[in-house]
Tab-separated table of C-alpha atoms in Angstrom:
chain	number	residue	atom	x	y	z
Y	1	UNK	CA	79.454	110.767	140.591
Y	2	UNK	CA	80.701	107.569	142.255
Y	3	UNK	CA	79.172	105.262	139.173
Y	4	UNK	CA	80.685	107.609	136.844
Y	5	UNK	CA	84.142	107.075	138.527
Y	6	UNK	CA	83.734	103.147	139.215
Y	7	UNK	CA	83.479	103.433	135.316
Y	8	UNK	CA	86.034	105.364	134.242
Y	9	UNK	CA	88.276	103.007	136.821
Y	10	UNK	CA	86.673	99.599	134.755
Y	11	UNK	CA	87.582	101.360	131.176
Y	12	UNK	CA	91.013	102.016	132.661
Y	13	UNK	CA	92.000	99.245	134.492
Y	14	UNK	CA	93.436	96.790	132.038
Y	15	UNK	CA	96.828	99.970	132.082
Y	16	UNK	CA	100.035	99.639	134.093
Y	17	UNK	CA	101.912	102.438	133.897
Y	18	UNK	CA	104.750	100.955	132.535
Y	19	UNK	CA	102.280	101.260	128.749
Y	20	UNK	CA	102.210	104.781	129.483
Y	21	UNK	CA	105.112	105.141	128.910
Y	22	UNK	CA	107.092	107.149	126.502
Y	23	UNK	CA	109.144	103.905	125.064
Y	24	UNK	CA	106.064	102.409	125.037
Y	25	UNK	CA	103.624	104.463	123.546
Y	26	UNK	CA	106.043	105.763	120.666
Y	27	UNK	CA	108.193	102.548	120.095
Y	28	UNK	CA	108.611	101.581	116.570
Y	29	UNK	CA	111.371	98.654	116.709
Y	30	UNK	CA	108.606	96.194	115.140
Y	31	UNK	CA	107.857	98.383	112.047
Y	32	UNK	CA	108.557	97.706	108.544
Y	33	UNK	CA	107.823	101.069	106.918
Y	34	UNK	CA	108.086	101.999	103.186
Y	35	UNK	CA	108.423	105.847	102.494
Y	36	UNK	CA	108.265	107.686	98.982
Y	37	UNK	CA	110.598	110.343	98.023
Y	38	UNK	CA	112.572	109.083	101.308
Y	39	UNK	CA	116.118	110.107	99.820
Y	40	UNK	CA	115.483	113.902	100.608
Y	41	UNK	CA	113.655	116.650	102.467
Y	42	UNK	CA	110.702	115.465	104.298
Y	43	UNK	CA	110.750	112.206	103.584
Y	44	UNK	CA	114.356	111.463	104.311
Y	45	UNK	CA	113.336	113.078	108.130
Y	46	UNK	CA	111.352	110.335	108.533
Y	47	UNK	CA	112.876	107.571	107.042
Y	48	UNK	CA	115.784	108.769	109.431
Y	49	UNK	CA	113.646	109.319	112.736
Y	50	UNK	CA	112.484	105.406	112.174
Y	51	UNK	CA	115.332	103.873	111.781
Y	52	UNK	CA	117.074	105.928	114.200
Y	53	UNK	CA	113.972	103.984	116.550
Y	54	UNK	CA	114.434	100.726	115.280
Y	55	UNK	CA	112.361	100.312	111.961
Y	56	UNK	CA	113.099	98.587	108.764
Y	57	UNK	CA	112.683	101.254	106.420
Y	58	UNK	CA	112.528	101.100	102.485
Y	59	UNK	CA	113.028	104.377	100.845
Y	60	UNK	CA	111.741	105.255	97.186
Y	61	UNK	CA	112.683	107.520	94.423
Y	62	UNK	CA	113.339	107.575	90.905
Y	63	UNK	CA	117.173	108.631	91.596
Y	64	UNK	CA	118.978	105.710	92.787
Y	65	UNK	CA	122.312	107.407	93.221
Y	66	UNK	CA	120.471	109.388	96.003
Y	67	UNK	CA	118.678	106.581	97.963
Y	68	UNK	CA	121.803	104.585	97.879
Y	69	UNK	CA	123.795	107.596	99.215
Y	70	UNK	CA	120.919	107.809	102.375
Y	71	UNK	CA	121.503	103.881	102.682
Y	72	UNK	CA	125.323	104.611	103.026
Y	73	UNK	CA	125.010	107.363	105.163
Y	74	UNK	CA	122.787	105.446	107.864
Y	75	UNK	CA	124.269	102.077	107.917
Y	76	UNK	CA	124.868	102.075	111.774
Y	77	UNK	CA	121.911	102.237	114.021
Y	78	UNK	CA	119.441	100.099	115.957
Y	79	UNK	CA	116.912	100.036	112.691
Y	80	UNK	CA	117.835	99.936	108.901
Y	81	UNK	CA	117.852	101.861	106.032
Y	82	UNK	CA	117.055	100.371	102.593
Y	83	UNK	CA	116.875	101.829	98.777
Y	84	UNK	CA	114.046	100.960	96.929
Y	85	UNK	CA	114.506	102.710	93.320
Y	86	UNK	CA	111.107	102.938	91.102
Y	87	UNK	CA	109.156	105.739	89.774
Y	88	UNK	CA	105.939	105.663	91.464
Y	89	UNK	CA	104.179	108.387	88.570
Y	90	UNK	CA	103.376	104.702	86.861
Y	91	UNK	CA	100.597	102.243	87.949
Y	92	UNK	CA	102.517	99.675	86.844
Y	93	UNK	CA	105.846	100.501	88.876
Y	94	UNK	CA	103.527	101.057	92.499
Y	95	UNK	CA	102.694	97.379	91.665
Y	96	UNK	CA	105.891	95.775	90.998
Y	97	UNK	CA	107.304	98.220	94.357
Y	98	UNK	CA	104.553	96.410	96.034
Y	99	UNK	CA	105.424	92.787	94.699
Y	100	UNK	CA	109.399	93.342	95.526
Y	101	UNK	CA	108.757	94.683	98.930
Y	102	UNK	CA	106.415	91.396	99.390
Y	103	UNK	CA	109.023	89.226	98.192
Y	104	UNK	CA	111.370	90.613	100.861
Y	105	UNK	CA	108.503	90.906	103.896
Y	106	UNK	CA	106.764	87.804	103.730
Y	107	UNK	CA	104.702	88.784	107.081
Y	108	UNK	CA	103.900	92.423	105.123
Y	109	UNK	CA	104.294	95.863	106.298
Y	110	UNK	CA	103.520	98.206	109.299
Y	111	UNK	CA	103.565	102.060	108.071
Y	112	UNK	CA	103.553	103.338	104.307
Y	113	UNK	CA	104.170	107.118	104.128
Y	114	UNK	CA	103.264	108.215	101.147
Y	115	UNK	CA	105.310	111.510	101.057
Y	116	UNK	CA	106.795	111.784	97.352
Y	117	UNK	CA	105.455	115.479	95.841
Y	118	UNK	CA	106.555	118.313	93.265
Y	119	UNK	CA	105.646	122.045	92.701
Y	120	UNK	CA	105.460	122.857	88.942
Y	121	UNK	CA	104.373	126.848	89.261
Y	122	UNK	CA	107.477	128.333	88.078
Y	123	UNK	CA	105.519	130.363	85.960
Y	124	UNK	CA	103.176	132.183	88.391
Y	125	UNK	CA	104.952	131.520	91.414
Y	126	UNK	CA	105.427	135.063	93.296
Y	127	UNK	CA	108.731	134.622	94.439
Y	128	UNK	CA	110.113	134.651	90.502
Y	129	UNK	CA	107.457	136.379	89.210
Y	130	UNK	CA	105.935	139.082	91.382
Y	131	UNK	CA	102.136	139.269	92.373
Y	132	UNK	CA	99.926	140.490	89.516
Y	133	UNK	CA	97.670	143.759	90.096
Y	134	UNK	CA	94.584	142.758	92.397
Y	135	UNK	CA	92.919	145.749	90.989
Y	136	UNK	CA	93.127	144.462	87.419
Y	137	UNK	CA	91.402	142.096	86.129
Y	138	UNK	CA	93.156	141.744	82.872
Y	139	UNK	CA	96.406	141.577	84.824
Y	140	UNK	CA	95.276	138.677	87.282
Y	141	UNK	CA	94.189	136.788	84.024
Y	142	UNK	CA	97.848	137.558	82.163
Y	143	UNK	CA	99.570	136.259	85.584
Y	144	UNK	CA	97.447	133.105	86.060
Y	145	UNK	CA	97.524	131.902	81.855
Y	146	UNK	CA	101.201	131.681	82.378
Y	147	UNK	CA	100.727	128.542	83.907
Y	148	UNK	CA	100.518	125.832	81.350
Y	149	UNK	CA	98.583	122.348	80.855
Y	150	UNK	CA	101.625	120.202	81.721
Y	151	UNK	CA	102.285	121.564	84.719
Y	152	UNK	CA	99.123	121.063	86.383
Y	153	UNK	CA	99.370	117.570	85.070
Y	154	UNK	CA	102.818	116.781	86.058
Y	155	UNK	CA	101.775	117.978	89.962
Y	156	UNK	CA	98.660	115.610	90.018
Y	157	UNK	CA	100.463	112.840	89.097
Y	158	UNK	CA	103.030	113.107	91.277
Y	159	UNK	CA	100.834	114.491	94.101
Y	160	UNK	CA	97.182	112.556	93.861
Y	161	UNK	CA	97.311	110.310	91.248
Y	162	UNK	CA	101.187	108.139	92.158
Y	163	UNK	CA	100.087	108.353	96.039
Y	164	UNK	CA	96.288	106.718	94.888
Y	165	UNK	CA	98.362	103.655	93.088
Y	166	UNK	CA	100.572	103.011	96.093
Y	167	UNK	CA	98.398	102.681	98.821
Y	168	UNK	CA	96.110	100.634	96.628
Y	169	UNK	CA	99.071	98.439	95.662
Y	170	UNK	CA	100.440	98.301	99.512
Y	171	UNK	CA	96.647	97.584	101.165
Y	172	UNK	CA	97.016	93.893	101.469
Y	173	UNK	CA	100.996	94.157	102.548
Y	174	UNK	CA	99.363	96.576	105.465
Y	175	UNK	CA	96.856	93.843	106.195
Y	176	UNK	CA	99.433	91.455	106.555
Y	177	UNK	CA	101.059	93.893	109.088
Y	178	UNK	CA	98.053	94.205	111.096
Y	179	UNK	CA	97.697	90.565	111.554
Y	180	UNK	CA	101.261	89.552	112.093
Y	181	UNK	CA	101.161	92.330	115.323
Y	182	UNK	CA	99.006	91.599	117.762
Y	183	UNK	CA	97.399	94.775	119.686
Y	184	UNK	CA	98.713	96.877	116.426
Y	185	UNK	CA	97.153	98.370	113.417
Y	186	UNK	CA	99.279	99.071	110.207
Y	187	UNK	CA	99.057	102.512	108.882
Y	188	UNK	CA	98.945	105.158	105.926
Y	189	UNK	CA	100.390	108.527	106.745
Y	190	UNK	CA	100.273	110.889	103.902
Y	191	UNK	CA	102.411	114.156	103.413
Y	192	UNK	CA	100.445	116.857	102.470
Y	193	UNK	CA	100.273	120.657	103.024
Y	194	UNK	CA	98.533	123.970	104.791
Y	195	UNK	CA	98.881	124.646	100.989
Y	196	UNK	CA	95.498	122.432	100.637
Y	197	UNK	CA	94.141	123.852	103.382
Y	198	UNK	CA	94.527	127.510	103.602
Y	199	UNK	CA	92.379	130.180	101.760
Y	200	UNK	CA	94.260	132.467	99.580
Y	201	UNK	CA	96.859	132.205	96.546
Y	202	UNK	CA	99.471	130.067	98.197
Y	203	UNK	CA	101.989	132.324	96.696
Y	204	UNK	CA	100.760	132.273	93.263
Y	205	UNK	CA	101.165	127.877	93.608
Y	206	UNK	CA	97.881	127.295	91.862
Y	207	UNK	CA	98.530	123.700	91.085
Y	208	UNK	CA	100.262	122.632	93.947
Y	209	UNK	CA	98.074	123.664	96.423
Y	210	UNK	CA	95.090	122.349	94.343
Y	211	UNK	CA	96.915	118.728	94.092
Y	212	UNK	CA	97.502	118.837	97.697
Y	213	UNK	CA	93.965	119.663	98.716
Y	214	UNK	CA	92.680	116.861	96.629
Y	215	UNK	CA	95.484	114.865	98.116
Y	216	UNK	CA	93.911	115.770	101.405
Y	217	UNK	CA	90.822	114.510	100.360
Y	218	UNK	CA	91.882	111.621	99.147
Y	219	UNK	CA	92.946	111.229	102.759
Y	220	UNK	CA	89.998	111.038	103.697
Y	221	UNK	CA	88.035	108.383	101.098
Y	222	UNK	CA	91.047	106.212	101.615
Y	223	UNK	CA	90.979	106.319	106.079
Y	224	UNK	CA	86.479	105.526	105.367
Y	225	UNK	CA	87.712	102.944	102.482
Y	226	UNK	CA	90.104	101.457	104.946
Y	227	UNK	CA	88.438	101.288	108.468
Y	228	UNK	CA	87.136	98.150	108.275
Y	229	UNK	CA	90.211	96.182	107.179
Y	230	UNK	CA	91.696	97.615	110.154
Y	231	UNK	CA	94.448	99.853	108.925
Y	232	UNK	CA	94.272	103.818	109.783
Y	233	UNK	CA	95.240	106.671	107.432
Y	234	UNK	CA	96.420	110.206	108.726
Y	235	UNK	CA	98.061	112.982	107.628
Y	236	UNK	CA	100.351	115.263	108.271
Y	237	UNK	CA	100.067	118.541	106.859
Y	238	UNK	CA	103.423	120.145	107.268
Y	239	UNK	CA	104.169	123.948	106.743
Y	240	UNK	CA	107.392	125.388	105.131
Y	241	UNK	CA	110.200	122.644	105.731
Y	242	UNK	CA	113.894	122.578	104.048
Y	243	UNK	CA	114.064	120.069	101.040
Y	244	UNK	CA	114.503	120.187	97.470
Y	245	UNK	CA	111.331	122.081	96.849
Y	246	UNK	CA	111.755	125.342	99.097
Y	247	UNK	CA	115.398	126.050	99.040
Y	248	UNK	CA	116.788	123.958	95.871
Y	249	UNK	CA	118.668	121.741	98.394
Y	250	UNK	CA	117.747	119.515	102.030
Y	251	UNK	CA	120.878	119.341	103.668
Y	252	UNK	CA	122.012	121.007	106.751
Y	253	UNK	CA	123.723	124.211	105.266
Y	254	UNK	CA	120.186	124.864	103.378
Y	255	UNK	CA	117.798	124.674	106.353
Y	256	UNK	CA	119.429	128.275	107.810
Y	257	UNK	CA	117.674	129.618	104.732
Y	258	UNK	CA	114.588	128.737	106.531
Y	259	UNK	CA	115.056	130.464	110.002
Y	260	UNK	CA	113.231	133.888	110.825
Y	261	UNK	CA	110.692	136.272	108.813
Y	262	UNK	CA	108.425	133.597	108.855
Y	263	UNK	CA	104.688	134.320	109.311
Y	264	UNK	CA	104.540	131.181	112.072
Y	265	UNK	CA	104.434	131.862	115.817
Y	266	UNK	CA	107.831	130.106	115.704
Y	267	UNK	CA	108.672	132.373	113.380
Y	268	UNK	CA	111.045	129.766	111.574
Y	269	UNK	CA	110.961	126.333	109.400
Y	270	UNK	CA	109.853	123.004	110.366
Y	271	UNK	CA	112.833	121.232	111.685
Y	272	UNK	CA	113.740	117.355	111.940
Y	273	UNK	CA	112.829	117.375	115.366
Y	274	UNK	CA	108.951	118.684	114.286
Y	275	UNK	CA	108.636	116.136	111.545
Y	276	UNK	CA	109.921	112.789	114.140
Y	277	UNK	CA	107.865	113.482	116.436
Y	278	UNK	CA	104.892	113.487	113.982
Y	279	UNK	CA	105.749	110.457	112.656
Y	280	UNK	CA	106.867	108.535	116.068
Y	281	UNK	CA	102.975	109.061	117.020
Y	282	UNK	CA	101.296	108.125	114.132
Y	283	UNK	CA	103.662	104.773	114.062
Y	284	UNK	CA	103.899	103.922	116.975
Y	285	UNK	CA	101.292	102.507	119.411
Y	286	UNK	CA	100.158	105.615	120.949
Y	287	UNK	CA	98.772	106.606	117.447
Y	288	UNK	CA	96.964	103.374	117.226
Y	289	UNK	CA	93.085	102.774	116.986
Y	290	UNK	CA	91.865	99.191	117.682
């Protein structure tokens, strides 16, 4: 027993308790972050918890009107907020994100969040539609061929495919991040779903929760891919939140829509609080792996 503790005091020994703590382990005033679809919902959460710590953070969308009215909105603060318009859906526009950001941050990046996503089930979505007979099968089949081609291809663009390009595109700006920040490894955090990880219908969201269990996935091949180079990749896997997607709208008057009748234990919505602290861990150097 006394070997065991000499050890545990040698693995521990090289702490001061001043790196325990919480300004320490969850400070993110060195990051430069970039973060997709960060003019609304979930993404606009984060981009707002790291600035609102200190970070640089480029936001991207295809709606520049939007991103520039985030920018406006969070001028003041101890980080900064910048727009970064581009449609990430195209190969060729992750690259030239990649190049401009460059151009601005010689020294690369810390954190990309690669949170941009869409739901196309409109057609067999149970809130608009109803849920089909389980005791038919001819009724289950009419319900599910609603869906159409497009859709499933418009969601794994968006969802798999666009967030494949851009961490490809932003691994060597990462790298750069790493090895500008001594005792700090850059990072990947990507915005997925329970959708891709529950059993069941997902509310008749065929494609979406399909795209964001491949996106999970993905996850995965990318943090095995990655390891060696020294920059992580996490997820975070959020459940019902307000934004564009779930209630039409992400601003404050929409997220009451959210609160009670949920199946949760909380028995409400993810909030902004739920979401920053997330993030602040997976950014900052308590979420680190050396």
């Amino acid at each position: 027993m006394a070997s065991n503790t000499q050890d545990l005091s040698n693995r521990t020994s090289h702490f001061q308790n001043s790196d325990l703590q919480a300004s320490k382990l969850f400070d993110v005033s060195h990051v430069v972050a970039v973060v997709t679809g960060g003019g609304t919902g979930i993404g606009l959460m984060i981009a707002q918890a790291l600035q609102s710590n200190g970070a640089k953070v480029y936001i991207t969308g295809r709606r520049k009107e939007a991103l520039d009215a985030v920018v406006k909105q969070y001028s003041t603060g101890p980080g900064s907020i910048h727009a970064l318009p581009g449609d990430i859906t195209k190969k060729e526009e992750c690259i030239r994100l990649a190049e401009e950001v460059s151009s601005k941050e010689p020294k690369g990046v810390h954190l990309l969040v690669n949170n941009a996503g869409i739901a196309r089930d409109d057609n067999t979505k149970f809130s608009a539609n109803g849920e089909p007979d389980y005791s038919s099968a001819e009724a289950i089949s009419q319900h599910l061929l609603k869906s159409e081609t497009s859709a499933w291809a418009e969601t794994f663009e968006t969802n798999v495919t666009a967030q494949y390009f851009m961490s490809a595109a932003f691994i060597p700006l990462l790298g750069k991040g790493s090895e500008v920040t001594p005792g700090y490894t850059s990072s990947i955090v990507n915005i997925s779903s329970i959708s891709g990880l529950m059993k069941g219908s997902s509310s008749g969201q065929f494609a979406y929760a399909s795209s964001k269990a491949a996106f999970i996935h993905l996850t995965r091949m990318l943090a095995t891919t990655l390891a060696q180079s020294k920059i992580r990749v996490n997820q975070i896997a959020p459940g019902v939140f307000p934004s564009e997607m779930t209630t039409g709208e992400s601003d404050a008057e929409q997220k009451s829509e959210l609160s009670g009748g949920l199946s949760n234990p909380a028995k409400r919505g993810g909030s902004d609080a739920d979401m920053a602290a997330s993030i602040l861990f997976l950014a900052g150097p308590g979420g680190s792996v050396l």
